Tab-separated table of N, CA and C in Angstrom:
chain	number	residue	atom	x	y	z
A	1	MET	N	0.823	-1.190	0.000
A	1	MET	CA	0.000	0.000	0.000
A	1	MET	C	0.868	1.256	0.000
A	2	LYS	N	1.974	1.227	0.785
A	2	LYS	CA	2.864	2.384	0.838
A	2	LYS	C	3.525	2.627	-0.518
A	3	LYS	N	3.873	1.538	-1.215
A	3	LYS	CA	4.487	1.686	-2.532
A	3	LYS	C	3.501	2.297	-3.521
A	4	LEU	N	2.248	1.884	-3.435
A	4	LEU	CA	1.219	2.427	-4.319
A	4	LEU	C	1.011	3.911	-4.038
A	5	LEU	N	0.982	4.292	-2.779
A	5	LEU	CA	0.832	5.695	-2.399
A	5	LEU	C	2.035	6.522	-2.874
A	6	ALA	N	3.241	6.000	-2.712
A	6	ALA	CA	4.452	6.694	-3.159
A	6	ALA	C	4.437	6.870	-4.680
A	7	LEU	N	3.990	5.833	-5.395
A	7	LEU	CA	3.900	5.910	-6.851
A	7	LEU	C	2.877	6.966	-7.268
A	8	PHE	N	1.750	7.007	-6.600
A	8	PHE	CA	0.711	7.997	-6.899
A	8	PHE	C	1.230	9.406	-6.666
A	9	ILE	N	1.927	9.639	-5.581
A	9	ILE	CA	2.480	10.956	-5.273
A	9	ILE	C	3.521	11.355	-6.322
A	10	ALA	N	4.386	10.425	-6.690
A	10	ALA	CA	5.409	10.710	-7.698
A	10	ALA	C	4.774	11.063	-9.040
A	11	LEU	N	3.757	10.309	-9.447
A	11	LEU	CA	3.064	10.606	-10.700
A	11	LEU	C	2.337	11.946	-10.637
A	12	SER	N	1.798	12.299	-9.486
A	12	SER	CA	1.124	13.586	-9.332
A	12	SER	C	2.102	14.732	-9.555
A	13	PHE	N	3.301	14.628	-8.989
A	13	PHE	CA	4.309	15.662	-9.190
A	13	PHE	C	4.726	15.734	-10.653
A	14	LEU	N	4.837	14.584	-11.297
A	14	LEU	CA	5.224	14.545	-12.703
A	14	LEU	C	4.173	15.232	-13.565
A	15	VAL	N	2.915	14.945	-13.345
A	15	VAL	CA	1.831	15.557	-14.113
A	15	VAL	C	1.782	17.054	-13.869
A	16	VAL	N	1.898	17.477	-12.642
A	16	VAL	CA	1.892	18.907	-12.314
A	16	VAL	C	3.088	19.588	-12.955
A	17	GLY	N	4.246	18.977	-12.903
A	17	GLY	CA	5.450	19.547	-13.498
A	17	GLY	C	5.325	19.698	-15.003
A	18	CYS	N	4.753	18.716	-15.676
A	18	CYS	CA	4.581	18.798	-17.127
A	18	CYS	C	3.570	19.870	-17.499
A	19	GLY	N	2.541	20.026	-16.725
A	19	GLY	CA	1.531	21.043	-17.000
A	19	GLY	C	2.039	22.447	-16.777
A	20	GLN	N	3.042	22.622	-15.939
A	20	GLN	CA	3.571	23.944	-15.634
A	20	GLN	C	4.289	24.566	-16.821
A	21	GLU	N	4.887	23.744	-17.692
A	21	GLU	CA	5.681	24.263	-18.798
A	21	GLU	C	4.865	25.213	-19.668
A	22	GLU	N	3.654	24.830	-20.025
A	22	GLU	CA	2.840	25.659	-20.898
A	22	GLU	C	2.355	26.916	-20.190
A	23	THR	N	2.143	26.872	-18.884
A	23	THR	CA	1.664	28.053	-18.182
A	23	THR	C	2.755	29.102	-18.031
A	24	ASN	N	4.025	28.735	-18.236
A	24	ASN	CA	5.112	29.693	-18.138
A	24	ASN	C	5.318	30.460	-19.436
A	25	LEU	N	4.569	30.144	-20.475
A	25	LEU	CA	4.724	30.829	-21.747
A	25	LEU	C	3.999	32.171	-21.736
A	26	GLU	N	4.624	33.141	-22.389
A	26	GLU	CA	3.977	34.437	-22.612
A	26	GLU	C	3.052	34.269	-23.810
A	27	GLN	N	2.078	35.152	-23.951
A	27	GLN	CA	1.198	35.067	-25.104
A	27	GLN	C	0.818	36.449	-25.609
A	28	GLN	N	0.478	36.504	-26.899
A	28	GLN	CA	0.028	37.743	-27.518
A	28	GLN	C	-1.064	37.406	-28.518
A	29	ASP	N	-2.103	38.198	-28.508
A	29	ASP	CA	-3.242	38.051	-29.396
A	29	ASP	C	-3.113	39.137	-30.463
A	30	GLY	N	-3.260	38.787	-31.729
A	30	GLY	CA	-3.153	39.800	-32.773
A	30	GLY	C	-3.428	39.249	-34.155
A	31	ILE	N	-3.122	40.079	-35.154
A	31	ILE	CA	-3.330	39.728	-36.550
A	31	ILE	C	-1.977	39.589	-37.231
A	32	ILE	N	-1.822	38.536	-38.037
A	32	ILE	CA	-0.601	38.366	-38.825
A	32	ILE	C	-0.650	39.374	-39.967
A	33	VAL	N	0.362	40.252	-40.029
A	33	VAL	CA	0.393	41.270	-41.077
A	33	VAL	C	1.487	41.009	-42.110
A	34	ASP	N	2.421	40.080	-41.812
A	34	ASP	CA	3.482	39.759	-42.759
A	34	ASP	C	4.033	38.380	-42.442
A	35	ILE	N	4.454	37.671	-43.490
A	35	ILE	CA	5.140	36.394	-43.338
A	35	ILE	C	6.422	36.476	-44.143
A	36	LYS	N	7.552	36.195	-43.472
A	36	LYS	CA	8.855	36.212	-44.129
A	36	LYS	C	9.387	34.797	-44.206
A	37	GLU	N	9.895	34.428	-45.369
A	37	GLU	CA	10.545	33.138	-45.538
A	37	GLU	C	12.042	33.388	-45.641
A	38	HIS	N	12.815	32.724	-44.802
A	38	HIS	CA	14.265	32.889	-44.775
A	38	HIS	C	14.942	31.620	-45.279
A	39	PRO	N	16.085	31.755	-45.945
A	39	PRO	CA	16.786	30.576	-46.465
A	39	PRO	C	17.468	29.731	-45.383
A	40	ASP	N	17.479	30.206	-44.138
A	40	ASP	CA	18.166	29.478	-43.065
A	40	ASP	C	17.307	28.397	-42.407
A	41	GLY	N	16.133	28.101	-42.977
A	41	GLY	CA	15.283	27.057	-42.421
A	41	GLY	C	14.253	27.570	-41.426
A	42	ARG	N	14.126	28.895	-41.318
A	42	ARG	CA	13.158	29.481	-40.388
A	42	ARG	C	12.287	30.485	-41.135
A	43	ASN	N	11.063	30.612	-40.688
A	43	ASN	CA	10.142	31.635	-41.177
A	43	ASN	C	9.797	32.566	-40.023
A	44	GLN	N	9.238	33.718	-40.352
A	44	GLN	CA	8.781	34.647	-39.325
A	44	GLN	C	7.408	35.184	-39.706
A	45	ILE	N	6.588	35.382	-38.690
A	45	ILE	CA	5.331	36.103	-38.874
A	45	ILE	C	5.423	37.369	-38.050
A	46	LEU	N	4.860	38.449	-38.570
A	46	LEU	CA	4.763	39.700	-37.823
A	46	LEU	C	3.332	39.810	-37.323
A	47	VAL	N	3.171	39.844	-35.997
A	47	VAL	CA	1.852	39.882	-35.369
A	47	VAL	C	1.663	41.240	-34.714
A	48	VAL	N	0.527	41.881	-35.022
A	48	VAL	CA	0.196	43.185	-34.443
A	48	VAL	C	-1.051	43.030	-33.582
A	49	PRO	N	-0.943	43.365	-32.285
A	49	PRO	CA	-2.110	43.271	-31.401
A	49	PRO	C	-2.989	44.521	-31.514
A	50	ASN	N	-4.176	44.418	-30.995
A	50	ASN	CA	-5.089	45.557	-30.872
A	50	ASN	C	-5.239	46.331	-32.168
A	51	THR	N	-5.498	45.612	-33.242
A	51	THR	CA	-5.655	46.258	-34.538
A	51	THR	C	-6.845	45.663	-35.275
A	52	LEU	N	-7.355	46.405	-36.200
A	52	LEU	CA	-8.489	45.971	-37.012
A	52	LEU	C	-8.019	45.678	-38.429
A	53	ASP	N	-8.778	44.865	-39.143
A	53	ASP	CA	-8.441	44.538	-40.526
A	53	ASP	C	-8.285	45.808	-41.373
A	54	GLU	N	-9.125	46.803	-41.109
A	54	GLU	CA	-9.084	48.051	-41.877
A	54	GLU	C	-7.759	48.796	-41.695
A	55	GLU	N	-7.132	48.628	-40.538
A	55	GLU	CA	-5.872	49.316	-40.262
A	55	GLU	C	-4.688	48.700	-41.011
A	56	ILE	N	-4.836	47.463	-41.454
A	56	ILE	CA	-3.709	46.807	-42.123
A	56	ILE	C	-3.914	46.635	-43.622
A	57	SER	N	-5.142	46.800	-44.094
A	57	SER	CA	-5.390	46.568	-45.518
A	57	SER	C	-4.753	47.674	-46.352
A	58	ASN	N	-4.203	47.261	-47.486
A	58	ASN	CA	-3.566	48.166	-48.445
A	58	ASN	C	-2.385	48.946	-47.868
A	59	LYS	N	-1.686	48.373	-46.889
A	59	LYS	CA	-0.508	49.013	-46.296
A	59	LYS	C	0.750	48.358	-46.855
A	60	LYS	N	1.784	49.155	-47.015
A	60	LYS	CA	3.091	48.642	-47.423
A	60	LYS	C	3.787	48.074	-46.196
A	61	LEU	N	4.832	47.255	-46.438
A	61	LEU	CA	5.528	46.594	-45.344
A	61	LEU	C	6.080	47.593	-44.335
A	62	ASP	N	6.668	48.685	-44.783
A	62	ASP	CA	7.218	49.661	-43.830
A	62	ASP	C	6.126	50.289	-42.969
A	63	GLU	N	4.930	50.446	-43.517
A	63	GLU	CA	3.806	50.967	-42.729
A	63	GLU	C	3.336	49.943	-41.702
A	64	LEU	N	3.345	48.675	-42.080
A	64	LEU	CA	2.948	47.610	-41.158
A	64	LEU	C	3.967	47.461	-40.024
A	65	ILE	N	5.249	47.598	-40.344
A	65	ILE	CA	6.286	47.531	-39.309
A	65	ILE	C	6.123	48.697	-38.335
A	66	LYS	N	5.841	49.882	-38.850
A	66	LYS	CA	5.624	51.051	-37.978
A	66	LYS	C	4.401	50.830	-37.072
A	67	LEU	N	3.343	50.267	-37.632
A	67	LEU	CA	2.148	49.955	-36.845
A	67	LEU	C	2.490	48.954	-35.744
A	68	ALA	N	3.288	47.942	-36.086
A	68	ALA	CA	3.713	46.947	-35.089
A	68	ALA	C	4.528	47.606	-33.983
A	69	GLN	N	5.397	48.530	-34.339
A	69	GLN	CA	6.204	49.235	-33.344
A	69	GLN	C	5.320	50.061	-32.416
A	70	GLU	N	4.330	50.706	-32.963
A	70	GLU	CA	3.431	51.559	-32.168
A	70	GLU	C	2.522	50.754	-31.240
A	71	LYS	N	2.119	49.565	-31.675
A	71	LYS	CA	1.133	48.777	-30.930
A	71	LYS	C	1.731	47.606	-30.154
A	72	GLY	N	3.055	47.488	-30.128
A	72	GLY	CA	3.679	46.409	-29.369
A	72	GLY	C	3.688	45.070	-30.077
A	73	GLY	N	3.711	45.094	-31.398
A	73	GLY	CA	3.769	43.864	-32.173
A	73	GLY	C	5.161	43.258	-32.144
A	74	ALA	N	5.283	42.052	-32.702
A	74	ALA	CA	6.575	41.358	-32.697
A	74	ALA	C	6.636	40.368	-33.844
A	75	TYR	N	7.883	40.030	-34.225
A	75	TYR	CA	8.137	38.946	-35.162
A	75	TYR	C	8.258	37.662	-34.351
A	76	TYR	N	7.666	36.566	-34.874
A	76	TYR	CA	7.757	35.254	-34.244
A	76	TYR	C	8.371	34.286	-35.242
A	77	SER	N	9.440	33.634	-34.848
A	77	SER	CA	10.209	32.753	-35.713
A	77	SER	C	9.831	31.295	-35.465
A	78	PHE	N	9.763	30.512	-36.556
A	78	PHE	CA	9.442	29.091	-36.448
A	78	PHE	C	10.073	28.341	-37.612
A	79	GLU	N	10.203	27.030	-37.470
A	79	GLU	CA	10.811	26.190	-38.493
A	79	GLU	C	9.939	26.115	-39.737
A	80	ILE	N	10.604	26.139	-40.905
A	80	ILE	CA	9.879	25.945	-42.162
A	80	ILE	C	9.215	24.573	-42.107
A	81	GLY	N	7.978	24.512	-42.563
A	81	GLY	CA	7.229	23.254	-42.547
A	81	GLY	C	6.255	23.175	-41.384
A	82	LYS	N	6.498	23.951	-40.327
A	82	LYS	CA	5.550	24.015	-39.212
A	82	LYS	C	4.588	25.158	-39.476
A	83	TYR	N	3.391	25.025	-39.027
A	83	TYR	CA	2.391	26.094	-39.100
A	83	TYR	C	2.167	26.579	-40.531
A	84	GLU	N	2.093	25.654	-41.478
A	84	GLU	CA	1.875	26.029	-42.873
A	84	GLU	C	0.512	26.667	-43.106
A	85	GLU	N	-0.404	26.513	-42.157
A	85	GLU	CA	-1.746	27.075	-42.305
A	85	GLU	C	-1.803	28.571	-41.976
A	86	LEU	N	-0.696	29.143	-41.503
A	86	LEU	CA	-0.683	30.568	-41.163
A	86	LEU	C	-0.722	31.410	-42.426
A	87	GLU	N	-1.516	32.485	-42.379
A	87	GLU	CA	-1.609	33.383	-43.524
A	87	GLU	C	-1.833	34.811	-43.051
A	88	VAL	N	-1.437	35.750	-43.898
A	88	VAL	CA	-1.629	37.165	-43.590
A	88	VAL	C	-3.119	37.420	-43.401
A	89	GLY	N	-3.455	38.169	-42.362
A	89	GLY	CA	-4.845	38.492	-42.052
A	89	GLY	C	-5.472	37.582	-41.011
A	90	ALA	N	-4.801	36.471	-40.676
A	90	ALA	CA	-5.346	35.549	-39.674
A	90	ALA	C	-5.226	36.156	-38.281
A	91	HIS	N	-6.258	35.999	-37.490
A	91	HIS	CA	-6.256	36.410	-36.086
A	91	HIS	C	-5.732	35.236	-35.278
A	92	VAL	N	-4.653	35.452	-34.522
A	92	VAL	CA	-3.982	34.362	-33.814
A	92	VAL	C	-3.657	34.737	-32.375
A	93	ILE	N	-3.408	33.706	-31.590
A	93	ILE	CA	-2.786	33.869	-30.278
A	93	ILE	C	-1.461	33.128	-30.379
A	94	VAL	N	-0.361	33.841	-30.154
A	94	VAL	CA	0.965	33.230	-30.230
A	94	VAL	C	1.538	33.102	-28.834
A	95	PHE	N	2.305	32.043	-28.619
A	95	PHE	CA	2.925	31.758	-27.327
A	95	PHE	C	4.438	31.697	-27.526
A	96	TRP	N	5.190	32.304	-26.609
A	96	TRP	CA	6.648	32.255	-26.664
A	96	TRP	C	7.205	32.190	-25.258
A	97	SER	N	8.491	31.877	-25.156
A	97	SER	CA	9.125	31.593	-23.867
A	97	SER	C	9.349	32.821	-22.990
A	98	GLY	N	9.219	34.005	-23.541
A	98	GLY	CA	9.507	35.228	-22.790
A	98	GLY	C	10.839	35.838	-23.182
A	99	LEU	N	11.661	35.063	-23.893
A	99	LEU	CA	12.941	35.569	-24.377
A	99	LEU	C	12.737	36.230	-25.732
A	100	GLN	N	13.484	37.324	-25.980
A	100	GLN	CA	13.351	38.001	-27.262
A	100	GLN	C	14.629	38.736	-27.615
A	101	LEU	N	14.815	38.954	-28.922
A	101	LEU	CA	15.930	39.764	-29.391
A	101	LEU	C	15.532	41.226	-29.270
A	102	ASP	N	16.467	42.035	-28.862
A	102	ASP	CA	16.206	43.449	-28.639
A	102	ASP	C	16.245	44.200	-29.962
A	103	SER	N	15.158	44.181	-30.676
A	103	SER	CA	15.005	44.924	-31.917
A	103	SER	C	13.634	45.583	-31.869
A	104	ASN	N	13.311	46.368	-32.857
A	104	ASN	CA	12.017	47.037	-32.852
A	104	ASN	C	11.374	46.852	-34.212
A	105	PRO	N	10.368	46.002	-34.357
A	105	PRO	CA	9.723	45.182	-33.338
A	105	PRO	C	10.632	44.046	-32.865
A	106	PRO	N	10.394	43.573	-31.647
A	106	PRO	CA	11.225	42.487	-31.112
A	106	PRO	C	11.036	41.198	-31.902
A	107	GLN	N	12.005	40.295	-31.771
A	107	GLN	CA	11.947	38.985	-32.421
A	107	GLN	C	11.908	37.916	-31.345
A	108	ARG	N	10.950	37.023	-31.480
A	108	ARG	CA	10.722	35.980	-30.481
A	108	ARG	C	10.613	34.628	-31.168
A	109	GLY	N	10.888	33.575	-30.433
A	109	GLY	CA	10.710	32.224	-30.941
A	109	GLY	C	9.288	31.766	-30.678
A	110	LEU	N	8.618	31.266	-31.682
A	110	LEU	CA	7.238	30.808	-31.569
A	110	LEU	C	7.212	29.403	-30.976
A	111	GLU	N	6.570	29.251	-29.832
A	111	GLU	CA	6.433	27.941	-29.192
A	111	GLU	C	5.153	27.242	-29.610
A	112	LYS	N	4.084	28.042	-29.792
A	112	LYS	CA	2.769	27.486	-30.081
A	112	LYS	C	1.925	28.608	-30.673
A	113	VAL	N	0.970	28.250	-31.535
A	113	VAL	CA	0.063	29.244	-32.093
A	113	VAL	C	-1.340	28.657	-32.162
A	114	GLU	N	-2.319	29.485	-31.864
A	114	GLU	CA	-3.731	29.115	-32.007
A	114	GLU	C	-4.344	30.075	-33.013
A	115	ILE	N	-4.977	29.538	-34.041
A	115	ILE	CA	-5.638	30.373	-35.033
A	115	ILE	C	-7.072	30.614	-34.567
A	116	ILE	N	-7.400	31.883	-34.367
A	116	ILE	CA	-8.754	32.251	-33.922
A	116	ILE	C	-9.690	32.331	-35.137
A	117	SER	N	-9.229	33.012	-36.184
A	117	SER	CA	-10.003	33.100	-37.428
A	117	SER	C	-9.070	33.445	-38.574
A	118	LYS	N	-9.513	33.109	-39.769
A	118	LYS	CA	-8.729	33.419	-40.982
A	118	LYS	C	-9.432	34.496	-41.772
C-alpha cells in the first residue's frame, strides 16, 4: 500500500510539473500582417495586437512595421514546414518563452500558435 501511495504521489508531481511548462509561456493576441521566408530554415510572422483589418489593408511593409512598433507587435520565428496554415490576415494567439531579441519590433521564438479566425 505504501508503494502504491508513493507511486501515486510521484506521478502527481510529474503531471503537475509537465503542465507547468505551458503556463510559463507568454502570449500575444493579434493579426498576422506579414510572413517572411528565410533561407536558413526558419520563417517569421509579424503579429500586431489591438488592430483591425481596416488598419492593415492596403498598407506597405514599412507601414505595417511602424504599426507593429506603435502597438507592441513582434516577429515570431518558427521552423519551415511548421504552421503552414498561417496566412496574412489571420487572427492568432501566439505563445513564446519570454525571451526576445532586442530589436524594434522584437523577435521571439514561436512555441505554439492558435488560429482564432482566418
